[in-house]
Amino acid sequence: MTIHSLYILSKSGGLIYQLDNNIPTIENEKTFSYPLEVKLEVQNRNIMVVYGQRDGIKVGHTLVSVNGMKVTGQQLDDGRDAMQVLANETNYPINLKFARPKLTTNEKIFQASMFYPLYALACQLSPETRSSGIETIESDNFRMNCFQTLTGVKFMLISDPKQAGIDTLLHRVYEIYSDFALKNPFYSLEMPIRCELFDEHIKGTLEQAERLGISSI
Amino acid sequence: MTIHNLYLFDRDGQLLYYTDWNRKKQSGMTRDEEAKLMYGMIFSIKSFVAKVSPVDLKEGYLTYTTNKYRLNLYETPSRLKFILNTDIHAQGIKELLQQIYTQVYVEYVVYNPLCNLKKPIESELFAAKLDEVVKQSAAYASRPA
């Protein structure tokens, strides 16, 4: 029973609500000797593994700490440049910690607005007549379910591929949305949802669904 | 249960082969434009999935479903992309796509010295074998109209 995150998109494709419920932290720490066995490169202002997967460190993971000292972007907390530290043989053996990068708020907004045209394209490229847009996307280790209401609002849940009954949960989320966002006089349509009651109910429902199963909601 | 159509793209996004079996709706554009749109969509879905996924992805297999059809994407390590549209209940499509790759593409395109790997496939033998493999699969079998 794992529900990773929830996205709500407005009719025009903007992200109006996002909640990370249960995102696993993937971190790996290892002591390296000179020369480094993984190839690192600066990408998107982060130091990223581009080649040489080993001991759980995967391509795409970013460097988060050097000898226990946090790395922000390319800089160590004491102001040194991490790439220069890594290039210097005298600093070895060195302890590096890599983690799978988490999406920043900006990236989430970006990804959400990217889903909107994908949904429309799936409709257009359909080999069958009168097809809807994407309802689920599945890969080997996660599944995304999307429920679009008649008014065009999209609810997206990211969960474990084995998780059953997501449809029920999505309908429940819709219900909470209509009860606590739409009926809130201070909420204006198409704007990000910042309603305390809505937040509380969504979190409660997701938690309950994870703990007791979706049939209990 | 039915299989609608198949697209095969190379690593540069060029459409190498297209064929359909039970396609009810045409997209209303030329094949070329449609292929570009399809490749663009697949490219975006892949990057979307890689970003949104809570864990590291393992394989190059991905599907999405609408209420009418299912798109199955199988990507080989050489970044050849096989895209097969089926109905939503079709089973064993991943195996079928692997079979198409290893037993049809490799056998009749890669092993054929007259086939240019960077050009659209014109081999009739490939077309015939592909048709045979797809029609033999359990997922094929036209739905009663």
Coordinates of C-alpha atoms in Angstrom, one line a residue:
Chain A
M1 CA 0.0 0.0 0.0
T2 CA 1.9 3.0 -1.2
I3 CA 0.6 6.2 -2.5
H4 CA 3.4 8.5 -3.5
S5 CA 1.9 11.8 -4.5
L6 CA -1.1 13.7 -5.6
Y7 CA -1.3 16.4 -8.3
I8 CA -4.4 18.5 -9.1
L9 CA -4.4 20.4 -12.4
S10 CA -6.9 23.1 -13.3
K11 CA -8.9 23.2 -16.4
S12 CA -6.2 25.3 -18.1
G13 CA -3.4 23.0 -17.1
G14 CA -1.9 24.8 -14.2
L15 CA -0.9 23.0 -11.1
I16 CA -3.3 24.0 -8.3
Y17 CA -2.4 21.5 -5.6
Q18 CA 0.4 19.1 -5.0
L19 CA 1.1 16.8 -2.1
D20 CA 4.0 14.3 -1.6
N21 CA 2.6 11.6 0.6
N22 CA 5.3 8.9 0.7
I23 CA 8.3 9.5 -1.5
P24 CA 11.1 7.1 -0.6
T25 CA 14.5 8.7 0.0
I26 CA 17.2 7.0 -2.0
E27 CA 20.6 7.8 -0.6
N28 CA 23.9 6.0 -0.9
E29 CA 27.1 6.7 0.9
K30 CA 30.5 5.3 -0.1
T31 CA 34.2 5.9 0.5
F32 CA 36.1 6.4 -2.7
S33 CA 39.8 6.3 -3.4
Y34 CA 41.7 8.1 -6.2
P35 CA 40.8 8.1 -9.1
L36 CA 37.0 8.2 -8.7
E37 CA 35.2 5.2 -10.1
V38 CA 32.1 7.2 -11.2
K39 CA 32.0 9.9 -13.8
L40 CA 30.5 13.1 -12.5
E41 CA 29.4 16.1 -14.5
V42 CA 27.7 19.4 -13.7
Q43 CA 24.1 19.3 -15.0
N44 CA 21.4 21.8 -14.0
R45 CA 23.8 23.4 -11.5
N46 CA 24.1 20.0 -9.7
I47 CA 26.8 17.5 -9.7
M48 CA 25.3 14.4 -11.3
V49 CA 26.5 10.9 -11.9
V50 CA 26.6 10.3 -15.7
Y51 CA 28.4 7.0 -15.9
G52 CA 29.5 4.2 -13.7
Q53 CA 26.6 2.8 -11.6
R54 CA 27.7 0.9 -8.5
D55 CA 26.5 0.0 -5.0
G56 CA 23.1 1.6 -5.5
I57 CA 24.6 4.8 -7.0
K58 CA 22.7 5.3 -10.2
V59 CA 23.1 7.6 -13.2
G60 CA 21.1 10.7 -12.5
H61 CA 21.8 10.8 -8.8
T62 CA 23.3 14.0 -7.5
L63 CA 26.1 14.6 -5.0
V64 CA 24.6 15.7 -1.7
S65 CA 27.5 15.5 0.7
V66 CA 31.3 15.2 0.8
N67 CA 32.9 13.8 4.0
G68 CA 29.6 14.5 5.7
M69 CA 29.6 18.1 4.6
K70 CA 26.5 19.2 2.7
V71 CA 26.8 20.2 -1.0
T72 CA 24.5 22.9 -2.2
G73 CA 24.6 23.1 -6.0
Q74 CA 28.3 22.7 -6.7
Q75 CA 29.5 24.4 -3.5
L76 CA 30.5 22.8 -0.2
D77 CA 29.2 24.4 2.9
D78 CA 32.6 25.8 3.7
G79 CA 32.7 27.6 0.4
R80 CA 34.9 25.3 -1.6
D81 CA 33.9 24.1 -5.1
A82 CA 33.0 20.4 -4.9
M83 CA 34.4 19.6 -8.3
Q84 CA 37.8 21.1 -7.4
V85 CA 37.8 19.1 -4.1
L86 CA 37.1 15.9 -6.1
A87 CA 39.9 16.7 -8.6
N88 CA 42.5 17.0 -5.9
E89 CA 44.3 13.7 -5.1
T90 CA 45.3 14.8 -1.6
N91 CA 41.7 14.8 -0.5
Y92 CA 41.4 11.1 -0.9
P93 CA 40.1 8.7 0.4
I94 CA 36.9 10.7 0.3
N95 CA 33.4 9.9 1.5
L96 CA 30.6 10.8 -0.9
K97 CA 26.9 10.6 -0.5
F98 CA 24.6 10.5 -3.6
A99 CA 20.8 10.8 -3.7
R100 CA 18.1 10.6 -6.2
P101 CA 17.1 14.3 -6.7
K102 CA 13.7 15.3 -5.6
L103 CA 11.5 17.6 -7.7
T104 CA 11.6 21.2 -6.7
T105 CA 8.3 23.1 -6.7
N106 CA 9.2 24.8 -10.0
E107 CA 9.9 21.5 -11.6
K108 CA 6.6 20.1 -10.4
I109 CA 4.7 23.0 -12.0
F110 CA 6.7 22.4 -15.1
Q111 CA 5.9 18.7 -15.2
A112 CA 2.3 19.3 -14.5
S113 CA 1.9 21.7 -17.4
M114 CA 3.7 19.2 -19.6
F115 CA 1.1 16.5 -18.9
Y116 CA -1.7 18.7 -20.3
P117 CA -0.6 18.4 -24.0
L118 CA 0.3 14.7 -23.5
Y119 CA -3.2 14.1 -22.5
A120 CA -4.6 15.9 -25.6
L121 CA -2.1 14.2 -27.9
A122 CA -3.1 10.7 -26.7
C123 CA -6.6 11.6 -27.8
Q124 CA -5.5 12.8 -31.2
L125 CA -3.2 9.9 -32.0
S126 CA -5.8 7.3 -31.0
P127 CA -6.4 4.4 -33.4
E128 CA -9.9 4.2 -32.0
T129 CA -12.7 6.7 -32.4
R130 CA -13.8 8.9 -29.5
S131 CA -11.0 8.0 -27.2
S132 CA -10.4 9.9 -23.9
G133 CA -7.0 11.2 -22.9
I134 CA -4.4 9.3 -20.8
E135 CA -6.1 7.6 -17.9
T136 CA -3.1 5.6 -16.5
I137 CA 0.6 5.6 -17.2
E138 CA 2.4 2.5 -16.1
S139 CA 6.0 1.6 -15.9
D140 CA 7.8 -1.3 -14.1
N141 CA 7.8 0.4 -10.7
F142 CA 5.2 3.1 -10.5
R143 CA 1.8 3.9 -11.8
M144 CA 0.1 7.2 -12.4
N145 CA -3.7 7.4 -12.5
C146 CA -5.5 10.4 -13.9
F147 CA -9.1 11.2 -13.5
Q148 CA -10.6 14.1 -15.4
T149 CA -13.8 15.6 -14.2
L150 CA -16.5 16.8 -16.6
T151 CA -15.4 20.4 -16.0
G152 CA -11.8 19.6 -17.0
V153 CA -10.0 19.4 -13.7
K154 CA -7.5 16.6 -13.5
F155 CA -6.6 14.6 -10.4
M156 CA -3.4 12.6 -10.7
L157 CA -2.3 10.0 -8.2
I158 CA 1.1 8.4 -8.3
S159 CA 1.2 5.1 -6.6
D160 CA 2.7 1.6 -6.5
P161 CA 1.8 -0.4 -9.6
K162 CA 0.2 -3.1 -7.5
Q163 CA -2.1 -0.7 -5.6
A164 CA -5.8 -1.5 -6.5
G165 CA -8.8 0.7 -6.1
I166 CA -7.2 4.0 -7.1
D167 CA -10.3 5.0 -8.9
T168 CA -12.3 5.0 -5.7
L169 CA -9.6 7.1 -4.1
L170 CA -9.6 9.6 -6.9
H171 CA -13.4 10.0 -6.7
R172 CA -13.0 10.6 -3.0
V173 CA -10.4 13.2 -3.6
Y174 CA -12.8 14.9 -6.1
E175 CA -15.4 14.8 -3.4
I176 CA -13.1 16.5 -0.9
Y177 CA -12.2 19.1 -3.6
S178 CA -15.8 20.0 -4.2
D179 CA -16.6 20.1 -0.5
F180 CA -13.7 22.0 0.9
A181 CA -12.2 23.9 -2.0
L182 CA -15.2 24.8 -4.2
K183 CA -17.5 25.6 -1.3
N184 CA -14.8 27.8 0.3
P185 CA -15.9 31.4 -0.3
F186 CA -12.2 32.5 -0.2
Y187 CA -11.1 30.1 -2.9
S188 CA -11.1 31.5 -6.4
L189 CA -11.2 29.0 -9.3
E190 CA -8.1 28.1 -11.2
M191 CA -5.9 29.4 -8.4
P192 CA -3.7 27.2 -6.2
I193 CA -5.7 25.6 -3.4
R194 CA -4.7 27.0 0.0
C195 CA -7.5 25.8 2.2
E196 CA -6.6 24.2 5.6
L197 CA -9.7 22.0 5.8
F198 CA -9.0 20.7 2.3
D199 CA -5.4 19.9 3.2
E200 CA -6.4 18.1 6.4
H201 CA -9.0 16.0 4.7
I202 CA -6.7 15.0 1.8
K203 CA -3.9 14.0 4.1
G204 CA -6.3 12.1 6.3
T205 CA -7.8 10.2 3.4
L206 CA -4.5 9.3 1.9
E207 CA -3.2 8.1 5.2
Q208 CA -6.2 6.1 5.9
A209 CA -6.1 4.5 2.4
E210 CA -2.5 3.5 3.0
R211 CA -3.0 2.2 6.4
L212 CA -6.3 0.4 6.1
G213 CA -6.8 0.0 2.4
I214 CA -8.9 1.9 0.0
S215 CA -12.1 0.1 0.8
S216 CA -12.2 1.8 4.2
I217 CA -12.6 5.3 2.9
Chain B
M1 CA -8.9 -8.2 -28.2
T2 CA -7.2 -6.5 -31.0
I3 CA -4.0 -4.9 -32.1
H4 CA -4.3 -1.6 -33.9
N5 CA -1.0 -0.4 -35.3
L6 CA 2.8 -0.5 -34.9
Y7 CA 5.3 2.3 -35.2
L8 CA 9.1 1.7 -35.3
F9 CA 11.4 4.6 -34.7
D10 CA 15.2 4.7 -34.8
R11 CA 17.4 6.5 -32.2
D12 CA 17.1 9.8 -34.1
G13 CA 13.3 9.8 -34.2
Q14 CA 13.0 8.7 -37.8
L15 CA 10.0 6.5 -38.6
L16 CA 11.5 3.2 -39.9
Y17 CA 8.3 1.3 -40.3
Y18 CA 4.6 1.7 -39.9
T19 CA 1.8 -0.7 -40.3
D20 CA -1.8 -1.1 -39.1
W21 CA -4.2 -3.9 -38.7
N22 CA -7.4 -2.7 -37.1
R23 CA -7.3 1.0 -37.1
K24 CA -10.6 2.7 -37.0
K25 CA -9.6 6.4 -36.8
Q26 CA -7.1 8.2 -39.0
S27 CA -5.4 11.2 -37.4
G28 CA -6.2 13.5 -40.4
M29 CA -2.6 14.4 -41.2
T30 CA 0.1 12.9 -43.3
R31 CA 2.0 9.9 -42.0
D32 CA 5.1 12.0 -41.7
E33 CA 3.5 14.6 -39.5
E34 CA 1.8 11.9 -37.5
A35 CA 5.1 10.1 -36.9
K36 CA 6.7 13.3 -35.7
L37 CA 3.8 14.0 -33.3
M38 CA 4.0 10.4 -32.0
Y39 CA 7.7 10.6 -31.5
G40 CA 7.4 13.9 -29.8
M41 CA 4.7 12.6 -27.5
I42 CA 6.7 9.5 -26.6
F43 CA 9.8 11.6 -25.9
S44 CA 7.9 13.9 -23.6
I45 CA 6.1 11.0 -21.8
K46 CA 9.5 9.4 -21.2
S47 CA 11.0 12.5 -19.6
F48 CA 7.8 13.2 -17.7
V49 CA 7.8 9.6 -16.3
A50 CA 11.5 9.8 -15.4
K51 CA 11.0 13.1 -13.5
V52 CA 7.7 12.2 -11.7
S53 CA 8.6 8.6 -10.8
P54 CA 9.4 8.3 -7.1
V55 CA 12.1 5.7 -7.7
D56 CA 14.7 4.9 -10.3
L57 CA 13.4 3.4 -13.5
K58 CA 14.8 0.1 -14.6
E59 CA 13.6 -1.0 -18.0
G60 CA 12.6 0.7 -21.3
Y61 CA 9.1 -0.5 -21.1
L62 CA 6.2 1.8 -20.6
T63 CA 2.5 1.8 -21.3
Y64 CA -0.4 4.2 -21.1
T65 CA -4.1 3.6 -21.2
T66 CA -7.0 5.7 -22.3
N67 CA -10.6 4.5 -22.1
K68 CA -10.3 3.0 -25.6
Y69 CA -6.8 1.8 -26.3
R70 CA -3.4 1.1 -24.7
L71 CA -0.1 2.3 -26.1
N72 CA 2.9 0.0 -25.4
L73 CA 6.4 1.4 -25.8
Y74 CA 9.4 -1.0 -25.8
E75 CA 12.7 0.6 -26.1
T76 CA 15.8 -1.4 -26.8
P77 CA 19.2 -0.5 -25.4
S78 CA 20.2 0.8 -28.8
R79 CA 17.2 3.2 -28.4
L80 CA 15.1 1.7 -31.1
K81 CA 11.5 2.3 -30.2
F82 CA 8.7 -0.1 -30.9
I83 CA 5.2 1.4 -30.3
L84 CA 2.2 -1.0 -30.4
N85 CA -1.3 0.2 -29.9
T86 CA -3.7 -2.5 -28.6
D87 CA -7.0 -2.6 -26.9
I88 CA -6.9 -2.1 -23.1
H89 CA -7.3 -5.7 -22.1
A90 CA -4.5 -7.1 -24.3
Q91 CA -2.1 -9.3 -22.3
G92 CA 1.5 -10.3 -23.0
I93 CA 2.3 -7.3 -25.2
K94 CA 5.8 -6.8 -23.7
E95 CA 6.7 -10.4 -24.7
L96 CA 5.3 -9.8 -28.2
L97 CA 7.3 -6.7 -28.7
Q98 CA 10.5 -8.4 -27.5
Q99 CA 9.7 -11.2 -30.0
I100 CA 9.2 -8.7 -32.8
Y101 CA 12.6 -7.2 -32.0
T102 CA 14.6 -10.4 -31.7
Q103 CA 12.8 -12.6 -34.1
V104 CA 11.7 -10.2 -36.8
Y105 CA 13.7 -7.0 -36.7
V106 CA 17.1 -8.6 -35.9
E107 CA 16.5 -11.6 -38.2
Y108 CA 15.1 -9.8 -41.3
V109 CA 16.6 -6.3 -41.1
V110 CA 19.8 -6.5 -39.2
Y111 CA 20.9 -9.8 -40.9
N112 CA 19.9 -8.5 -44.3
P113 CA 22.9 -6.8 -45.9
L114 CA 20.6 -5.0 -48.4
C115 CA 18.7 -3.2 -45.6
N116 CA 20.1 0.2 -44.6
L117 CA 19.6 0.5 -40.9
K118 CA 19.2 4.2 -41.1
K119 CA 16.5 4.2 -43.8
P120 CA 12.8 3.2 -43.6
I121 CA 12.4 -0.5 -44.0
E122 CA 11.3 -1.6 -47.4
S123 CA 11.9 -5.3 -47.1
E124 CA 8.8 -7.3 -48.0
L125 CA 10.1 -10.3 -46.1
F126 CA 10.2 -8.2 -42.9
A127 CA 6.6 -7.0 -43.5
A128 CA 5.4 -10.6 -44.1
K129 CA 7.1 -12.0 -41.0
L130 CA 5.9 -9.1 -38.8
D131 CA 2.4 -9.7 -40.0
E132 CA 2.7 -13.4 -39.3
V133 CA 4.1 -12.9 -35.7
V134 CA 1.4 -10.3 -34.8
K135 CA -1.4 -12.4 -36.2
Q136 CA -0.3 -15.4 -34.3
S137 CA -0.2 -13.7 -31.0
A138 CA -3.0 -14.2 -28.5
A139 CA -3.7 -10.5 -28.4
Y140 CA -4.6 -10.4 -32.0
A141 CA -8.1 -11.6 -33.2
S142 CA -10.4 -9.0 -34.4
R143 CA -13.3 -8.0 -32.2
P144 CA -16.7 -8.7 -33.6
A145 CA -18.0 -5.5 -35.2

